[in-house]
mmCIF file with all atom_site columns, C-alpha atoms in Angstrom:
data_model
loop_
_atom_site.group_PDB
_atom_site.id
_atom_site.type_symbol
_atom_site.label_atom_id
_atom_site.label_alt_id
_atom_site.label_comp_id
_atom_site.label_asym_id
_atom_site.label_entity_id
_atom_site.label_seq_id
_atom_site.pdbx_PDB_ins_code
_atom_site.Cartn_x
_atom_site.Cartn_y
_atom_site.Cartn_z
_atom_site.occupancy
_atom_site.B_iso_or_equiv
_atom_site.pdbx_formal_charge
_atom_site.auth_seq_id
_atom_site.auth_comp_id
_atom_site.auth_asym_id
_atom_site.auth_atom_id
_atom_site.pdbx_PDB_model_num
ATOM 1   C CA . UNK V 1 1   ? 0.000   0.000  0.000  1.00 48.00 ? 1363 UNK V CA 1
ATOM 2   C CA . UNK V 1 2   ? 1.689   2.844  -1.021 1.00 58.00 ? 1364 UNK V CA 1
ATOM 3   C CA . UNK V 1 3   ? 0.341   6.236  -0.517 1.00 79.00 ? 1365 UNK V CA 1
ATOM 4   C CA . UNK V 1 4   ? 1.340   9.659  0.497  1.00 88.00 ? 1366 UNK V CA 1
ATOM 5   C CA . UNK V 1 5   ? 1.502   11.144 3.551  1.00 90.00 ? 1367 UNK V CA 1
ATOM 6   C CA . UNK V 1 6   ? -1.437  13.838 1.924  1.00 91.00 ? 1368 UNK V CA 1
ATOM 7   C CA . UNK V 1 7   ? -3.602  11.224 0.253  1.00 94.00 ? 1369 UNK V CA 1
ATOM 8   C CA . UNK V 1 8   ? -3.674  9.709  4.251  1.00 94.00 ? 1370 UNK V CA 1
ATOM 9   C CA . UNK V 1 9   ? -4.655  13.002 5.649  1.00 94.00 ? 1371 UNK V CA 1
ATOM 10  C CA . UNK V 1 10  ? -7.286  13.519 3.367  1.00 96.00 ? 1372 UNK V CA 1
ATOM 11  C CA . UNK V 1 11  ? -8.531  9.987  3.668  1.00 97.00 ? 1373 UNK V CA 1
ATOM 12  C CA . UNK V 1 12  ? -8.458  9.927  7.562  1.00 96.00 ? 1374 UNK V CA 1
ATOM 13  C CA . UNK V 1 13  ? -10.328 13.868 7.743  1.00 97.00 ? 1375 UNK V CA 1
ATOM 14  C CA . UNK V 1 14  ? -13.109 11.714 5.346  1.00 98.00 ? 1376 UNK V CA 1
ATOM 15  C CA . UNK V 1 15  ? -13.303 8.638  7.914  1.00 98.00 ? 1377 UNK V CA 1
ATOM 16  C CA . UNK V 1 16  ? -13.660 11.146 10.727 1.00 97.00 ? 1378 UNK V CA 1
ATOM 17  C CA . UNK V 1 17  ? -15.945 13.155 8.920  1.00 98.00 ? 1379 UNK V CA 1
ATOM 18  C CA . UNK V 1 18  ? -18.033 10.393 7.483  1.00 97.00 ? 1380 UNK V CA 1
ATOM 19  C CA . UNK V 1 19  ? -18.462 9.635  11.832 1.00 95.00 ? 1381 UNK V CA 1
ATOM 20  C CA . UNK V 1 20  ? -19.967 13.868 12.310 1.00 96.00 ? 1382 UNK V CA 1
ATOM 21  C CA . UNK V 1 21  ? -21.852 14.118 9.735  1.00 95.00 ? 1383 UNK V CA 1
ATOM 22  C CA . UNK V 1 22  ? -24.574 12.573 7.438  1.00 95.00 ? 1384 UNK V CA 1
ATOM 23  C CA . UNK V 1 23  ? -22.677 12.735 4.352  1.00 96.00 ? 1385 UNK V CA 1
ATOM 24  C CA . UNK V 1 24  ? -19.045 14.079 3.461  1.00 97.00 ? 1386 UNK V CA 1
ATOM 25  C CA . UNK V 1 25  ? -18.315 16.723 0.570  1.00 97.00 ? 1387 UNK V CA 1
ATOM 26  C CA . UNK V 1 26  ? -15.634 18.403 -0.640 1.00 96.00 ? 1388 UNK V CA 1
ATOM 27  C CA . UNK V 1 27  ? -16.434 21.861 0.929  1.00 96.00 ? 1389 UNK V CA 1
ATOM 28  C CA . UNK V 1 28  ? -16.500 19.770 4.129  1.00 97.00 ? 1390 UNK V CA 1
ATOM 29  C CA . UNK V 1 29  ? -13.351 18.742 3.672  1.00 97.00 ? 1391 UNK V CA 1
ATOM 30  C CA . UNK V 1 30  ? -11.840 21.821 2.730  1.00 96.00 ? 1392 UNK V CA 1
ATOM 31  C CA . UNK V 1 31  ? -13.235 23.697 5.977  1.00 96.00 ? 1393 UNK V CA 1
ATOM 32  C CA . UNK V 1 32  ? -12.016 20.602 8.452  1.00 95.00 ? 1394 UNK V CA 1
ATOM 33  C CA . UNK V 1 33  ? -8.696  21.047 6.770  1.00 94.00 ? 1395 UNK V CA 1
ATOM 34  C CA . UNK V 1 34  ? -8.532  24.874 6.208  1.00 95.00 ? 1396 UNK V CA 1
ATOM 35  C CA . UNK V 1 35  ? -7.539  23.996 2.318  1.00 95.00 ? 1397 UNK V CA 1
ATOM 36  C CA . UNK V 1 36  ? -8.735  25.788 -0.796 1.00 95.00 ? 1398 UNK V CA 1
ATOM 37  C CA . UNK V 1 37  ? -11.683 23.981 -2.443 1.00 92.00 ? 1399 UNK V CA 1
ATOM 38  C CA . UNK V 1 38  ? -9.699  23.787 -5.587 1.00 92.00 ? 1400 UNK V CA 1
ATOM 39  C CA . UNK V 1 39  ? -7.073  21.948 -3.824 1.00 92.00 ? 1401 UNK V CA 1
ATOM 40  C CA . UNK V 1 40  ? -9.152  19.292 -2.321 1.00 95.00 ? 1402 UNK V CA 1
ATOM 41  C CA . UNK V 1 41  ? -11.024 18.816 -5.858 1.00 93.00 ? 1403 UNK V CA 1
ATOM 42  C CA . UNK V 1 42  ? -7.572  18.158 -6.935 1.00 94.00 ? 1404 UNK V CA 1
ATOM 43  C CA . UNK V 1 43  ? -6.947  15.588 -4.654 1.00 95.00 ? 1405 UNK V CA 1
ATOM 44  C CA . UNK V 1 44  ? -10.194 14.129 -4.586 1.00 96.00 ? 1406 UNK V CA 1
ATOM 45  C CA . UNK V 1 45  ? -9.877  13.418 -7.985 1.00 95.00 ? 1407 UNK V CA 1
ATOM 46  C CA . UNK V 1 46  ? -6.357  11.802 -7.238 1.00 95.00 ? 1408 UNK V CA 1
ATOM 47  C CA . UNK V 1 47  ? -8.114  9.626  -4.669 1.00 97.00 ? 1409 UNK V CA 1
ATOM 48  C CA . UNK V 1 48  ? -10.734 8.338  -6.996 1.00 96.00 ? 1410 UNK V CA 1
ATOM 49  C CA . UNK V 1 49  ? -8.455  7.406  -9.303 1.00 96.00 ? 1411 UNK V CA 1
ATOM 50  C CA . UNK V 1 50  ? -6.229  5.362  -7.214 1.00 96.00 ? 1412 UNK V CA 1
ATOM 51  C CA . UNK V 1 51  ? -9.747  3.876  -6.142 1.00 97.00 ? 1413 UNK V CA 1
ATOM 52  C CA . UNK V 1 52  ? -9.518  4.787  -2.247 1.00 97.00 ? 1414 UNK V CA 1
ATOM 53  C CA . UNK V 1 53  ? -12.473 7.060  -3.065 1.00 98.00 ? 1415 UNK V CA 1
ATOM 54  C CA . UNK V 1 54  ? -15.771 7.141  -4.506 1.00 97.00 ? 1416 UNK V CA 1
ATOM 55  C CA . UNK V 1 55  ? -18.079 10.104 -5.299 1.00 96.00 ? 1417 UNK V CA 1
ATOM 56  C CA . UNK V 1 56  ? -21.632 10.339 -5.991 1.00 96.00 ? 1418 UNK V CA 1
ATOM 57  C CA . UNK V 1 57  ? -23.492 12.428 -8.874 1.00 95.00 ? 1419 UNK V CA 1
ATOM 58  C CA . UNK V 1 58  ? -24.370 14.887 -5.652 1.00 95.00 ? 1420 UNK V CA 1
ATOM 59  C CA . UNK V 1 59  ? -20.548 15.363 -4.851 1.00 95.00 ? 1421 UNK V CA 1
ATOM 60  C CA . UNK V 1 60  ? -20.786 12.793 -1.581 1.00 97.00 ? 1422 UNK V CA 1
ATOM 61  C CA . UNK V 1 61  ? -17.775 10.866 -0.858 1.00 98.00 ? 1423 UNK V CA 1
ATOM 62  C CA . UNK V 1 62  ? -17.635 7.794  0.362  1.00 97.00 ? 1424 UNK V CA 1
ATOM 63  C CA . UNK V 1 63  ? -13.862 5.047  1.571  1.00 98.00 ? 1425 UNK V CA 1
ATOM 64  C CA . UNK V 1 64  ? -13.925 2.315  -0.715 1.00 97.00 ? 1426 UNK V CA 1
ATOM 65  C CA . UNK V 1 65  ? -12.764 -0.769 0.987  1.00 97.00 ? 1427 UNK V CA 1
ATOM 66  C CA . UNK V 1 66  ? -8.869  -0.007 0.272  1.00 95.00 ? 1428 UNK V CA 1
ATOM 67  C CA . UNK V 1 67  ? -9.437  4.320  1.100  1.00 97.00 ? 1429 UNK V CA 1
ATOM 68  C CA . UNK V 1 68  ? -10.881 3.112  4.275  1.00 97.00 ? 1430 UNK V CA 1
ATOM 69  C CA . UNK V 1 69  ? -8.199  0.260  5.275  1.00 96.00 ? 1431 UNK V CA 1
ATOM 70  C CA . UNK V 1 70  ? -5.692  3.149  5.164  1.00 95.00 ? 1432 UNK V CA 1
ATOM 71  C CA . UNK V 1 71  ? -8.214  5.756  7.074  1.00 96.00 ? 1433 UNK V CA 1
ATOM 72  C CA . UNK V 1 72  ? -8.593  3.654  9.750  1.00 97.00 ? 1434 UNK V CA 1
ATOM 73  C CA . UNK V 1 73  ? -4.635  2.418  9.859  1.00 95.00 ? 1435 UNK V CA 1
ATOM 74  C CA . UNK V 1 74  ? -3.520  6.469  10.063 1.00 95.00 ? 1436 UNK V CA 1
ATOM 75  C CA . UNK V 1 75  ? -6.627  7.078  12.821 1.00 96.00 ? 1437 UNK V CA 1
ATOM 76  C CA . UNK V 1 76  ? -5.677  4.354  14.828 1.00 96.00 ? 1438 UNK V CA 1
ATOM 77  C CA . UNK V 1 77  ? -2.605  5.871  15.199 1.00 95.00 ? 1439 UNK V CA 1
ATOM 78  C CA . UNK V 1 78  ? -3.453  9.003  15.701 1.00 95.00 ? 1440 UNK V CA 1
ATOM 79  C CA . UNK V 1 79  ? -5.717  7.936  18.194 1.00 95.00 ? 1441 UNK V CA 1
ATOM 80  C CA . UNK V 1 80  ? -3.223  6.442  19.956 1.00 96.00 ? 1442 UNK V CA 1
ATOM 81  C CA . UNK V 1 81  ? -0.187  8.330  19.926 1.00 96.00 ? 1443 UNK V CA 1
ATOM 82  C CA . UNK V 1 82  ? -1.821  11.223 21.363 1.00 96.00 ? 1444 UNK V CA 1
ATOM 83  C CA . UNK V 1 83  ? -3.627  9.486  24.096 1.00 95.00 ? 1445 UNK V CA 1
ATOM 84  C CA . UNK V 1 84  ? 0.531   8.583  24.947 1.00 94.00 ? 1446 UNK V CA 1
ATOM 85  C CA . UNK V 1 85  ? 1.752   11.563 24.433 1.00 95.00 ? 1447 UNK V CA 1
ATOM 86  C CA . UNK V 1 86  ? -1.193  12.948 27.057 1.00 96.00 ? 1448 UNK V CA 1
ATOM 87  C CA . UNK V 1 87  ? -0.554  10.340 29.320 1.00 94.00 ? 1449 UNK V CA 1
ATOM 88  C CA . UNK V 1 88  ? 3.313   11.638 29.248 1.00 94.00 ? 1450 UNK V CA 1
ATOM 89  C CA . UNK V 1 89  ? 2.521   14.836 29.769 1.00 96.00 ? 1451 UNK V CA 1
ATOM 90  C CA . UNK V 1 90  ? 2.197   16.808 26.862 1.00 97.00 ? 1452 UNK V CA 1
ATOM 91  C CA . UNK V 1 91  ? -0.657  19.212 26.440 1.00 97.00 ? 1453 UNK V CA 1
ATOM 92  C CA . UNK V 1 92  ? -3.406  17.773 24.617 1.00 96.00 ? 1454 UNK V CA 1
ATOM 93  C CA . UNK V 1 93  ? -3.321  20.349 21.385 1.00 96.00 ? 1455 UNK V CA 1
ATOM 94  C CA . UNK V 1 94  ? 0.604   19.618 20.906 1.00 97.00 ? 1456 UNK V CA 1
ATOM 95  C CA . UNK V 1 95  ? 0.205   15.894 21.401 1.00 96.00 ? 1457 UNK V CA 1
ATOM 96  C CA . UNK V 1 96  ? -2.762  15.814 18.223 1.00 94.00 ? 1458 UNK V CA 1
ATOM 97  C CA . UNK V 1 97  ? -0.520  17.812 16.320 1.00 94.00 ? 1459 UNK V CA 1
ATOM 98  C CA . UNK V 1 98  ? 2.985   15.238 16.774 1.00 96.00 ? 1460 UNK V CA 1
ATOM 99  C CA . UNK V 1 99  ? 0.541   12.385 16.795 1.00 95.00 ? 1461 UNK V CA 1
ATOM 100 C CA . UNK V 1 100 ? -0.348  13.521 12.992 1.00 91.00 ? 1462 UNK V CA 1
ATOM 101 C CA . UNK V 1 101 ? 3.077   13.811 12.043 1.00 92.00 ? 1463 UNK V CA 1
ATOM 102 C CA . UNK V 1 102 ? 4.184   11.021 13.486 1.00 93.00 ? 1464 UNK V CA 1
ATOM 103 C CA . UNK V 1 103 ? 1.697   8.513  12.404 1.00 92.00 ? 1465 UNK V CA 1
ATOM 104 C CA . UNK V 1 104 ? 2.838   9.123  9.085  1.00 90.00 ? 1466 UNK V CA 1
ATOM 105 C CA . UNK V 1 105 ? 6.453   7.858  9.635  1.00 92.00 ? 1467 UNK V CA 1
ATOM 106 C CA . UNK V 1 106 ? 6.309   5.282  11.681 1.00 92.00 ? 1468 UNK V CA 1
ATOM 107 C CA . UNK V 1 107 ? 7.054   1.800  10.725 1.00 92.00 ? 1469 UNK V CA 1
ATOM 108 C CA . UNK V 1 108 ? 4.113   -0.728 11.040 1.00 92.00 ? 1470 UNK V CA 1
ATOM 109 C CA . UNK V 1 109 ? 6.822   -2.634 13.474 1.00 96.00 ? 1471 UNK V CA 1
ATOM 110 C CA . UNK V 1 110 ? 7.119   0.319  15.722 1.00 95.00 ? 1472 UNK V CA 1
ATOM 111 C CA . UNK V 1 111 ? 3.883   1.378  15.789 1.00 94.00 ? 1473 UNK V CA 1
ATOM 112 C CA . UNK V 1 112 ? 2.853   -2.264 16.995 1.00 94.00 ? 1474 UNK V CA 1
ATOM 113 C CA . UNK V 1 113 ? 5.698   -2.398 19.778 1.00 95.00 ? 1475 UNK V CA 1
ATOM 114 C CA . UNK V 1 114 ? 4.134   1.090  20.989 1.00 93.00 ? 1476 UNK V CA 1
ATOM 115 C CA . UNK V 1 115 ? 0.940   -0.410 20.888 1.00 92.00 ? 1477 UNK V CA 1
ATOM 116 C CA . UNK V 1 116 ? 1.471   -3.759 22.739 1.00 92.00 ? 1478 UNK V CA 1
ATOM 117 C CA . UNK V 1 117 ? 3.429   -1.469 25.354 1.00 88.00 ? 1479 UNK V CA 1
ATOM 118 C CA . UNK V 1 118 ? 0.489   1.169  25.910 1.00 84.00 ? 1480 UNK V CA 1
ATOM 119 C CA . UNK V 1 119 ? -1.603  -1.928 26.609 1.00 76.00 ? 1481 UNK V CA 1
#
């Protein structure tokens, strides 16, 4: 599975979002991420045509099987690094933010150690 560290942020914002709210557009997207719409059309498009994506004659967007395999890899990470990185300490807004950039990075072997140890 390989896929960018962008194509993961914009999949796991869709997950997320698909969880808030009945449906999931682009304009959604844009505003959760603070993009341009034109940029997020770009990458939707990108997304559909790797097949992580589908969208609807309305403009809603819906994981396909793969899109939502990786959505819910990158939020389980996310989830859990910053619950650590709260539990060590770190303020909750500056642990969200290292958890996303970290989640990207990290080897699936590392990410399992860290998760057998905050069991």
């Amino acid at each position: 599975m390989n896929i960018n560290e962008s194509a993961e942020n914009y999949l796991e914002t869709i997950l997320v979002l698909s969880k808030e709210l009945p449906v999931v557009r682009s304009v959604d997207v844009a505003n959760e991420l603070g993009f341009k719409k034109s940029s997020v059309s770009i990458a939707m498009k990108n997304l559909r045509e790797k097949n992580h994506i589908t969208v609807t004659d309305a403009g809603f967007i819906y994981l396909t099987d793969s899109g939502k395999e990786i959505a819910e890899m990158i939020y389980e990470r996310h989830q859990l690094l910053s619950s650590l990185l709260i539990k060590l300490g770190v303020d909750e807004n500056i642990a969200a933010e290292d958890a996303c950039k970290i989640e990207h990075v990290l080897s699936k072997v590392s990410f399992e150690a860290i998760k057998k140890y905050a069991k």
